[in-house]
CSV table of C-alpha atoms in Angstrom, one decimal:
chain,number,residue,atom,x,y,z
L,284,MET,CA,2.9,-1.2,-14.6
L,285,HIS,CA,4.8,-3.5,-12.3
L,286,ILE,CA,4.1,-3.0,-8.5
L,287,GLU,CA,6.7,-4.7,-6.4
L,288,PHE,CA,5.4,-6.1,-3.1
L,289,SER,CA,8.1,-6.4,-0.4
L,290,PRO,CA,7.1,-9.4,1.7
L,291,SER,CA,7.0,-9.0,5.4
L,292,ARG,CA,7.3,-11.5,8.2
L,293,ARG,CA,3.9,-13.1,8.5
L,294,SER,CA,1.5,-11.3,10.8
L,295,THR,CA,3.8,-8.6,12.1
L,296,VAL,CA,1.8,-5.6,13.1
L,297,GLY,CA,2.0,-1.8,13.1
L,298,ALA,CA,-0.5,0.9,14.0
L,299,GLU,CA,-1.2,4.5,13.0
L,300,TRP,CA,-3.3,6.5,15.5
L,301,GLU,CA,-4.6,10.0,14.5
L,302,LEU,CA,-5.0,12.4,17.5
L,303,GLY,CA,-6.9,15.6,17.7
L,304,LEU,CA,-5.4,18.5,19.7
L,305,VAL,CA,-7.8,20.5,21.8
L,306,ASP,CA,-7.7,23.5,24.2
L,307,ARG,CA,-8.0,22.2,27.7
L,308,ARG,CA,-10.5,24.9,28.8
L,309,SER,CA,-12.7,25.3,25.8
L,310,GLY,CA,-12.5,21.9,24.2
L,311,GLU,CA,-12.1,23.5,20.8
L,312,LEU,CA,-9.6,22.2,18.4
L,313,SER,CA,-6.2,23.9,18.7
L,314,SER,CA,-3.9,24.4,15.6
L,315,VAL,CA,-0.6,23.8,17.5
L,316,ALA,CA,0.7,20.7,15.7
L,317,GLU,CA,3.8,22.4,14.3
L,318,GLN,CA,4.7,23.7,17.8
L,319,ILE,CA,4.4,20.2,19.3
L,320,LEU,CA,6.2,18.5,16.4
L,321,GLU,CA,9.1,20.9,16.7
L,322,ALA,CA,9.2,20.3,20.5
L,323,VAL,CA,9.4,16.5,20.2
L,324,ARG,CA,11.9,16.5,17.3
L,325,PRO,CA,15.2,14.9,18.3
L,326,ASP,CA,18.3,17.1,17.9
L,327,GLY,CA,19.8,16.7,14.4
L,328,GLN,CA,16.7,15.0,12.9
L,329,ALA,CA,14.1,16.5,10.5
L,330,GLU,CA,11.2,15.0,12.5
L,331,HIS,CA,10.4,12.6,15.3
L,332,PRO,CA,10.5,9.0,13.9
L,333,LYS,CA,7.1,8.1,15.4
L,334,ILE,CA,5.2,11.4,15.9
L,335,LYS,CA,4.1,12.8,12.5
L,336,GLN,CA,2.2,15.7,11.0
L,337,GLU,CA,-1.1,15.3,9.3
L,338,LEU,CA,-3.4,17.3,6.9
L,339,LEU,CA,-4.7,19.7,9.5
L,340,LEU,CA,-2.7,21.7,12.1
L,341,ASN,CA,-5.0,20.4,14.8
L,342,THR,CA,-3.9,16.9,14.3
L,343,ILE,CA,-0.8,14.7,14.9
L,344,GLU,CA,-0.3,11.0,14.2
L,345,ILE,CA,1.6,8.5,16.2
L,346,ILE,CA,2.9,5.4,14.6
L,347,THR,CA,4.6,2.2,15.8
L,348,GLY,CA,7.6,0.4,14.4
L,349,VAL,CA,7.2,-3.1,13.1
L,350,CYS,CA,6.0,-5.1,16.1
L,351,GLY,CA,5.8,-8.8,16.7
L,352,THR,CA,2.8,-8.6,19.1
L,353,ILE,CA,-0.1,-6.4,20.0
L,354,ALA,CA,1.4,-5.8,23.4
L,355,GLU,CA,4.5,-4.5,21.8
L,356,ALA,CA,2.5,-2.2,19.6
L,357,LYS,CA,0.5,-0.8,22.5
L,358,ALA,CA,3.7,-0.1,24.5
L,359,ASP,CA,5.2,1.6,21.5
L,360,LEU,CA,2.1,3.9,21.1
L,361,ASN,CA,2.1,4.6,24.8
L,362,ASP,CA,5.7,5.7,24.8
L,363,SER,CA,4.8,8.3,22.1
L,364,LEU,CA,1.7,9.4,24.0
L,365,ASP,CA,3.9,10.1,27.0
L,366,VAL,CA,6.3,12.2,24.8
L,367,VAL,CA,3.4,14.3,23.4
L,368,HIS,CA,1.8,14.8,26.8
L,369,GLY,CA,5.1,16.0,28.1
L,370,VAL,CA,5.1,19.0,25.6
L,371,ALA,CA,1.4,19.5,25.3
L,372,ASP,CA,0.6,19.7,29.0
L,373,PRO,CA,2.4,23.0,29.6
L,374,LEU,CA,0.6,24.5,26.5
L,375,GLY,CA,-2.8,23.7,28.0
L,376,VAL,CA,-3.4,21.3,25.2
L,377,GLU,CA,-5.1,17.9,25.4
L,378,MET,CA,-5.4,15.0,23.0
L,379,PHE,CA,-8.4,13.0,22.0
L,380,SER,CA,-9.3,10.5,19.3
L,381,ALA,CA,-12.7,10.0,17.7
L,382,GLY,CA,-13.9,9.9,14.2
L,383,THR,CA,-14.9,13.6,14.4
L,384,HIS,CA,-14.7,16.5,16.8
L,385,PRO,CA,-18.2,17.0,18.2
L,386,PHE,CA,-18.5,20.7,17.6
L,387,SER,CA,-15.5,22.5,16.2
L,388,ASN,CA,-16.2,24.0,12.8
L,389,TRP,CA,-14.3,22.6,9.8
L,390,TYR,CA,-14.0,25.9,8.0
L,391,GLN,CA,-12.0,27.4,10.9
L,392,GLN,CA,-9.3,24.8,10.7
L,393,LYS,CA,-5.8,25.4,9.2
L,394,VAL,CA,-4.2,23.1,6.7
L,395,THR,CA,-0.6,22.0,7.1
L,396,ASP,CA,1.7,23.9,4.7
L,397,LYS,CA,2.9,21.1,2.6
L,398,GLU,CA,2.7,20.6,-1.2
L,399,ARG,CA,0.8,17.3,-1.1
L,400,TYR,CA,-1.9,18.7,1.2
L,401,ALA,CA,-2.2,21.8,-0.9
L,402,LYS,CA,-2.7,19.6,-3.9
L,403,LEU,CA,-5.3,17.5,-2.2
L,404,ILE,CA,-7.3,20.6,-1.1
L,405,ASP,CA,-7.0,22.2,-4.5
L,406,ARG,CA,-8.4,19.2,-6.2
L,407,THR,CA,-11.1,18.2,-3.8
L,408,GLN,CA,-12.3,21.7,-2.7
L,409,TRP,CA,-15.3,21.7,-0.4
L,410,TRP,CA,-15.1,18.0,0.4
L,411,GLY,CA,-11.4,18.1,1.0
L,412,ARG,CA,-11.7,21.1,3.4
L,413,GLN,CA,-14.3,19.2,5.3
L,414,MET,CA,-12.0,16.3,6.2
L,415,LEU,CA,-12.0,17.1,9.9
L,416,ILE,CA,-11.9,13.4,10.7
L,417,TYR,CA,-9.6,11.0,12.5
L,418,GLY,CA,-8.9,7.3,12.1
L,419,VAL,CA,-6.8,4.3,13.1
L,420,HIS,CA,-4.9,2.3,10.6
L,421,ILE,CA,-3.6,-1.2,11.3
L,422,HIS,CA,-0.9,-2.9,9.2
L,423,VAL,CA,-0.5,-6.7,9.2
L,424,GLY,CA,2.5,-8.3,7.5
L,425,VAL,CA,2.0,-10.7,4.6
L,426,ASP,CA,4.8,-13.0,3.4
L,427,HIS,CA,3.8,-13.4,-0.2
L,428,ARG,CA,2.2,-11.2,-2.8
L,429,GLU,CA,-0.2,-13.8,-4.1
L,430,LYS,CA,-1.9,-14.0,-0.7
L,431,VAL,CA,-2.7,-10.2,-0.5
L,432,LEU,CA,-5.8,-9.8,-2.6
L,433,PRO,CA,-7.6,-13.0,-1.5
L,434,VAL,CA,-7.0,-11.9,2.1
L,435,LEU,CA,-8.1,-8.4,1.4
L,436,ASP,CA,-11.4,-9.6,-0.2
L,437,ALA,CA,-12.1,-11.9,2.7
L,438,LEU,CA,-11.5,-9.1,5.2
L,439,LEU,CA,-14.3,-7.1,3.5
L,440,ASN,CA,-16.7,-9.6,5.1
L,441,TYR,CA,-15.6,-8.2,8.5
L,442,ALA,CA,-15.3,-4.5,7.5
L,443,PRO,CA,-18.8,-3.8,9.1
L,444,HIS,CA,-17.8,-5.5,12.3
L,445,LEU,CA,-14.7,-3.4,12.6
L,446,GLN,CA,-16.7,-0.3,11.6
L,447,ALA,CA,-19.3,-0.9,14.2
L,448,LEU,CA,-16.9,-1.6,17.0
L,449,SER,CA,-14.9,1.5,16.3
L,450,ALA,CA,-17.7,3.9,15.4
L,451,SER,CA,-17.0,7.2,17.2
L,452,SER,CA,-18.4,10.0,15.1
L,453,PRO,CA,-22.1,10.6,15.8
L,454,TYR,CA,-21.6,14.4,15.9
L,455,TRP,CA,-20.7,16.8,13.2
L,456,GLY,CA,-20.8,20.6,13.5
L,457,ALA,CA,-22.5,20.4,17.0
L,458,GLU,CA,-25.4,18.2,15.6
L,459,ASP,CA,-26.2,14.6,16.2
L,460,THR,CA,-26.1,13.1,12.7
L,461,GLY,CA,-28.1,10.0,13.5
L,462,TYR,CA,-25.1,7.9,12.4
L,463,ALA,CA,-22.7,5.9,14.5
L,464,SER,CA,-19.9,6.8,12.1
L,465,ASN,CA,-20.4,9.9,10.1
L,466,ARG,CA,-16.7,9.8,9.3
L,467,ALA,CA,-17.1,6.6,7.2
L,468,LEU,CA,-19.5,8.2,4.8
L,469,MET,CA,-17.7,11.5,4.7
L,470,PHE,CA,-14.2,10.1,3.9
L,471,GLN,CA,-15.5,8.1,0.9
L,472,GLN,CA,-16.3,11.3,-0.9
L,473,LEU,CA,-12.7,11.8,-1.7
L,474,PRO,CA,-11.4,10.5,-5.0
L,475,THR,CA,-10.0,6.9,-4.7
L,476,ALA,CA,-11.3,6.6,-1.1
L,477,GLY,CA,-14.0,4.2,0.1
L,478,LEU,CA,-14.3,0.5,-0.5
L,479,PRO,CA,-11.6,-1.2,-2.6
L,480,PHE,CA,-12.3,-2.9,-5.9
L,481,GLN,CA,-12.2,-6.7,-5.5
L,482,PHE,CA,-9.4,-7.7,-7.9
L,483,ARG,CA,-8.8,-11.4,-8.3
L,484,LYS,CA,-5.2,-11.2,-9.6
L,485,TRP,CA,-2.3,-8.9,-8.8
L,486,ALA,CA,-2.1,-8.0,-12.5
L,487,GLU,CA,-5.6,-6.5,-12.3
L,488,LEU,CA,-4.4,-4.2,-9.5
L,489,GLU,CA,-1.4,-3.2,-11.6
L,490,SER,CA,-3.6,-2.4,-14.6
L,491,TYR,CA,-5.9,-0.3,-12.4
L,492,VAL,CA,-3.0,1.6,-10.9
L,493,GLU,CA,-1.5,2.2,-14.3
L,494,ASP,CA,-4.8,3.7,-15.5
L,495,MET,CA,-4.9,6.0,-12.5
L,496,PHE,CA,-1.4,7.2,-13.3
L,497,THR,CA,-2.1,7.6,-17.0
L,498,THR,CA,-5.2,9.6,-16.4
L,499,GLY,CA,-3.7,11.8,-13.7
L,500,VAL,CA,-5.9,10.6,-10.9
L,501,ILE,CA,-2.9,9.8,-8.7
L,502,ASP,CA,0.8,10.5,-8.6
L,503,SER,CA,1.7,7.8,-6.1
L,504,PHE,CA,0.2,4.5,-4.8
L,505,SER,CA,-0.4,6.1,-1.4
L,506,GLU,CA,-3.1,8.3,-2.9
L,507,ILE,CA,-5.3,5.2,-3.2
L,508,ARG,CA,-7.1,5.7,0.0
L,509,TRP,CA,-9.3,2.6,0.2
L,510,ASP,CA,-10.8,1.3,3.5
L,511,ILE,CA,-8.6,-1.7,3.1
L,512,ARG,CA,-5.6,-1.6,0.8
L,513,PRO,CA,-2.3,-3.3,0.1
L,514,SER,CA,0.8,-1.4,1.2
L,515,PRO,CA,3.4,-2.8,-1.3
L,516,LYS,CA,6.4,-0.9,0.1
L,517,LEU,CA,5.7,-2.1,3.7
L,518,GLY,CA,4.6,-5.6,2.7
L,519,THR,CA,1.3,-5.3,4.6
L,520,ILE,CA,-2.4,-5.2,4.3
L,521,GLU,CA,-3.5,-1.9,5.8
L,522,MET,CA,-6.9,-1.8,7.5
L,523,ARG,CA,-8.2,1.7,7.4
L,524,VAL,CA,-11.9,1.1,8.2
L,525,CYS,CA,-11.9,2.4,11.7
L,526,ASP,CA,-12.9,5.7,13.2
L,527,GLY,CA,-10.5,7.3,15.7
L,528,LEU,CA,-10.4,5.2,18.9
L,529,PRO,CA,-10.4,7.1,22.2
L,530,THR,CA,-8.3,4.6,24.2
L,531,LEU,CA,-5.2,2.5,23.9
L,532,GLU,CA,-7.2,-0.5,25.0
L,533,GLU,CA,-9.5,-0.1,22.1
L,534,VAL,CA,-6.7,0.4,19.6
L,535,GLY,CA,-5.2,-2.8,20.9
L,536,ALA,CA,-8.5,-4.7,20.7
L,537,ILE,CA,-9.1,-3.6,17.1
L,538,ALA,CA,-5.4,-4.4,16.2
L,539,ALA,CA,-5.7,-7.8,17.7
L,540,LEU,CA,-8.9,-8.6,15.8
L,541,THR,CA,-7.4,-7.4,12.5
L,542,GLN,CA,-4.1,-9.3,13.1
L,543,CYS,CA,-6.0,-12.5,13.9
L,544,LEU,CA,-8.3,-12.2,10.9
L,545,VAL,CA,-5.4,-11.8,8.5
L,546,ASP,CA,-3.4,-14.6,10.1
L,547,ASP,CA,-6.4,-16.9,10.0
L,548,PHE,CA,-7.0,-16.2,6.3
L,549,VAL,CA,-3.4,-16.7,5.4
L,550,GLU,CA,-3.4,-20.1,7.3
L,551,ARG,CA,-6.5,-21.2,5.4
L,552,LEU,CA,-5.1,-20.1,2.1
L,553,GLU,CA,-2.0,-22.2,2.8
L,554,ASP,CA,-4.2,-25.1,3.6
L,555,GLY,CA,-5.7,-24.8,0.1
L,556,GLU,CA,-9.0,-23.2,1.1
L,557,ILE,CA,-10.8,-20.7,-1.2
L,558,LEU,CA,-11.6,-17.8,1.1
L,559,PRO,CA,-15.2,-16.7,1.3
L,560,THR,CA,-16.1,-13.3,-0.3
L,561,LEU,CA,-19.2,-11.2,-0.6
L,562,PRO,CA,-20.7,-9.6,-3.7
L,563,PRO,CA,-19.7,-5.9,-3.9
L,564,TRP,CA,-23.3,-4.8,-3.5
L,565,HIS,CA,-23.5,-6.6,-0.1
L,566,VAL,CA,-20.1,-5.1,1.0
L,567,GLN,CA,-21.4,-1.7,0.1
L,568,GLU,CA,-24.7,-2.2,2.0
L,569,ASN,CA,-22.9,-3.6,5.0
L,570,LYS,CA,-20.7,-0.5,5.2
L,571,TRP,CA,-23.7,1.8,5.2
L,572,ARG,CA,-25.5,-0.3,7.8
L,573,ALA,CA,-22.5,-0.3,10.2
L,574,ALA,CA,-22.0,3.5,9.7
L,575,ARG,CA,-25.6,4.2,10.4
L,576,TYR,CA,-26.5,1.7,13.1
L,577,GLY,CA,-23.2,0.8,14.7
L,578,THR,CA,-23.5,-2.3,16.9
L,579,ASP,CA,-27.3,-2.4,16.2
L,580,ALA,CA,-26.5,-3.2,12.5
L,581,ILE,CA,-27.9,-6.3,10.9
L,582,VAL,CA,-25.1,-7.4,8.5
L,583,ILE,CA,-25.3,-9.6,5.5
L,584,LEU,CA,-23.2,-12.7,6.0
L,585,ASP,CA,-23.0,-14.3,2.6
L,586,ALA,CA,-24.1,-14.3,-1.1
L,587,ALA,CA,-27.2,-16.1,-0.1
L,588,GLY,CA,-28.4,-13.0,1.9
L,589,ARG,CA,-28.3,-14.5,5.4
L,590,GLU,CA,-28.3,-11.8,8.0
L,591,ARG,CA,-27.3,-11.4,11.6
L,592,LEU,CA,-26.9,-8.8,14.4
L,593,VAL,CA,-23.3,-7.7,14.1
L,594,THR,CA,-22.6,-8.1,17.8
L,595,ASP,CA,-23.8,-11.7,17.8
L,596,ASP,CA,-21.4,-12.4,14.9
L,597,VAL,CA,-18.6,-10.7,16.7
L,598,ALA,CA,-19.1,-12.8,19.8
L,599,ASP,CA,-18.8,-16.0,17.8
L,600,LEU,CA,-15.9,-14.7,15.8
L,601,LEU,CA,-13.9,-14.0,19.0
L,602,ASP,CA,-14.4,-17.7,20.1
L,603,ARG,CA,-13.4,-18.9,16.7
L,604,LEU,CA,-10.3,-16.8,16.6
L,605,GLU,CA,-9.1,-17.7,20.1
L,606,PRO,CA,-6.7,-20.4,18.9
L,607,VAL,CA,-5.2,-17.9,16.4
L,608,ALA,CA,-4.8,-15.4,19.2
L,609,ARG,CA,-2.9,-17.9,21.3
L,610,ARG,CA,-0.6,-18.5,18.3
L,611,LEU,CA,0.0,-14.7,18.0
L,612,ASP,CA,0.2,-14.1,21.8
L,613,CYS,CA,-2.7,-11.6,21.8
L,614,VAL,CA,-5.5,-13.5,23.7
L,615,ALA,CA,-5.9,-10.7,26.2
L,616,GLU,CA,-6.0,-8.0,23.6
L,617,LEU,CA,-8.5,-9.9,21.4
L,618,ARG,CA,-10.8,-10.4,24.4
L,619,ASP,CA,-10.6,-6.6,25.0
L,620,VAL,CA,-13.2,-6.5,22.1
L,621,GLU,CA,-15.6,-7.8,24.8
L,622,THR,CA,-15.0,-4.5,26.7
L,623,ILE,CA,-16.2,-2.6,23.7
L,624,LEU,CA,-19.3,-4.8,23.5
L,625,ARG,CA,-20.0,-4.4,27.2
L,626,TYR,CA,-19.5,-0.7,27.6
L,627,GLY,CA,-20.4,0.3,24.0
L,628,PRO,CA,-18.3,1.8,21.2
L,629,SER,CA,-17.4,5.4,21.6
L,630,TYR,CA,-20.5,6.7,19.7
L,631,ARG,CA,-22.7,5.2,22.4
L,632,ARG,CA,-20.5,6.5,25.2
L,633,GLN,CA,-20.5,10.0,23.7
L,634,ARG,CA,-24.3,10.1,23.4
L,635,ALA,CA,-24.6,8.9,27.0
L,636,VAL,CA,-22.4,11.7,28.2
L,637,ALA,CA,-24.3,14.3,26.2
L,638,GLN,CA,-27.6,13.0,27.7
L,639,GLN,CA,-26.2,13.1,31.2
L,640,HIS,CA,-25.0,16.7,30.7
L,641,LYS,CA,-28.2,18.1,29.1
L,642,GLY,CA,-26.8,17.9,25.6
L,643,SER,CA,-23.4,19.5,26.4
L,644,LEU,CA,-20.9,18.6,23.7
L,645,LYS,CA,-18.1,20.3,25.7
L,646,ALA,CA,-18.7,17.5,28.2
L,647,VAL,CA,-18.4,15.0,25.5
L,648,VAL,CA,-15.0,16.3,24.5
L,649,ALA,CA,-13.9,16.4,28.2
L,650,ALA,CA,-14.9,12.7,28.4
L,651,LEU,CA,-12.9,11.8,25.3
L,652,VAL,CA,-9.9,13.6,26.8
L,653,THR,CA,-10.3,11.7,30.1
L,654,GLU,CA,-10.6,8.4,28.2
L,655,MET,CA,-7.4,9.1,26.3
L,656,ARG,CA,-5.6,9.5,29.7
L,657,GLU,CA,-7.4,6.9,31.8
L,658,GLY,CA,-9.1,4.5,29.5
L,659,ILE,CA,-12.8,3.5,29.5
L,660,ALA,CA,-14.5,4.1,32.8
L,661,LYS,CA,-15.6,0.6,34.0
L,662,ASP,CA,-18.3,-0.2,36.6
């Protein structure tokens, strides 16, 4: 099977941000996506070009166009947020983004009436119906197919860093799971989800995809739902590691870190360097540690088994990537990662709110809604 990769201009960026819809008074999820999507649909068009439906009727997704800078991507997302707020506010509906809703029950949620979603639920049953989860996906353009898999493999070294910084799903079904990102481990239960295989050549990927088609596992490439995957039609590497992020500032920070990592790896490839990779068992262990411990995770750095606190490694990484950020005009957005380190990822902030309000998860949802509108509360 031949998989055509449509090259993109190097290091262009795009973002997909999944948003939950909640009732303003109760904080419960609200299945009003169809009403909102109809209200924002431009006259004469089947749908809004940047505000999309998702698996569940309590969810919408906003996407950017192809952007040259992170600032441009943030402005694009903000414009869509304003459009959605304009129609959701009169309905008494708010938006939030986190890996999971702290207390709404999965079995009460309605699935969007679309054939591909019905097929997914029919196949995956109990696990599929439990996918009450939200994420952020970042696309970064790659200008040649042969760079894609080496860069993807190298990105896996930093998947736990991205997971820890974005972790925002400590609660599930009104219980504290003990995990920073319960979403990360739930999502990998779906067929073809989870960590990618570490293919060395494009032909190996093509052979894998052909096998998946032949055996009926998938009907389209998009059904490969890896944490990091090539997106051949768009000409990008798509980073899907992250939980839903509550604020535009955090989306920008994670997007900048992803863009800088990809661009740095491409530059090093062009200079003839063989990019560092981790054995698959280390990659798997790092994912679990980041999901469990968040920014307290001790991650494995190399095949020799050296380990380090993930936040210490992030701090050094930001310094190393600063020249890349200057080249990409995203220094400020990359440094916004330091805001996450200072105030804590969302899972920490959510637990702090619950503690301040005697365990109230309604207060947690209210805080997530406020952050969506106002950003992280700073001292």
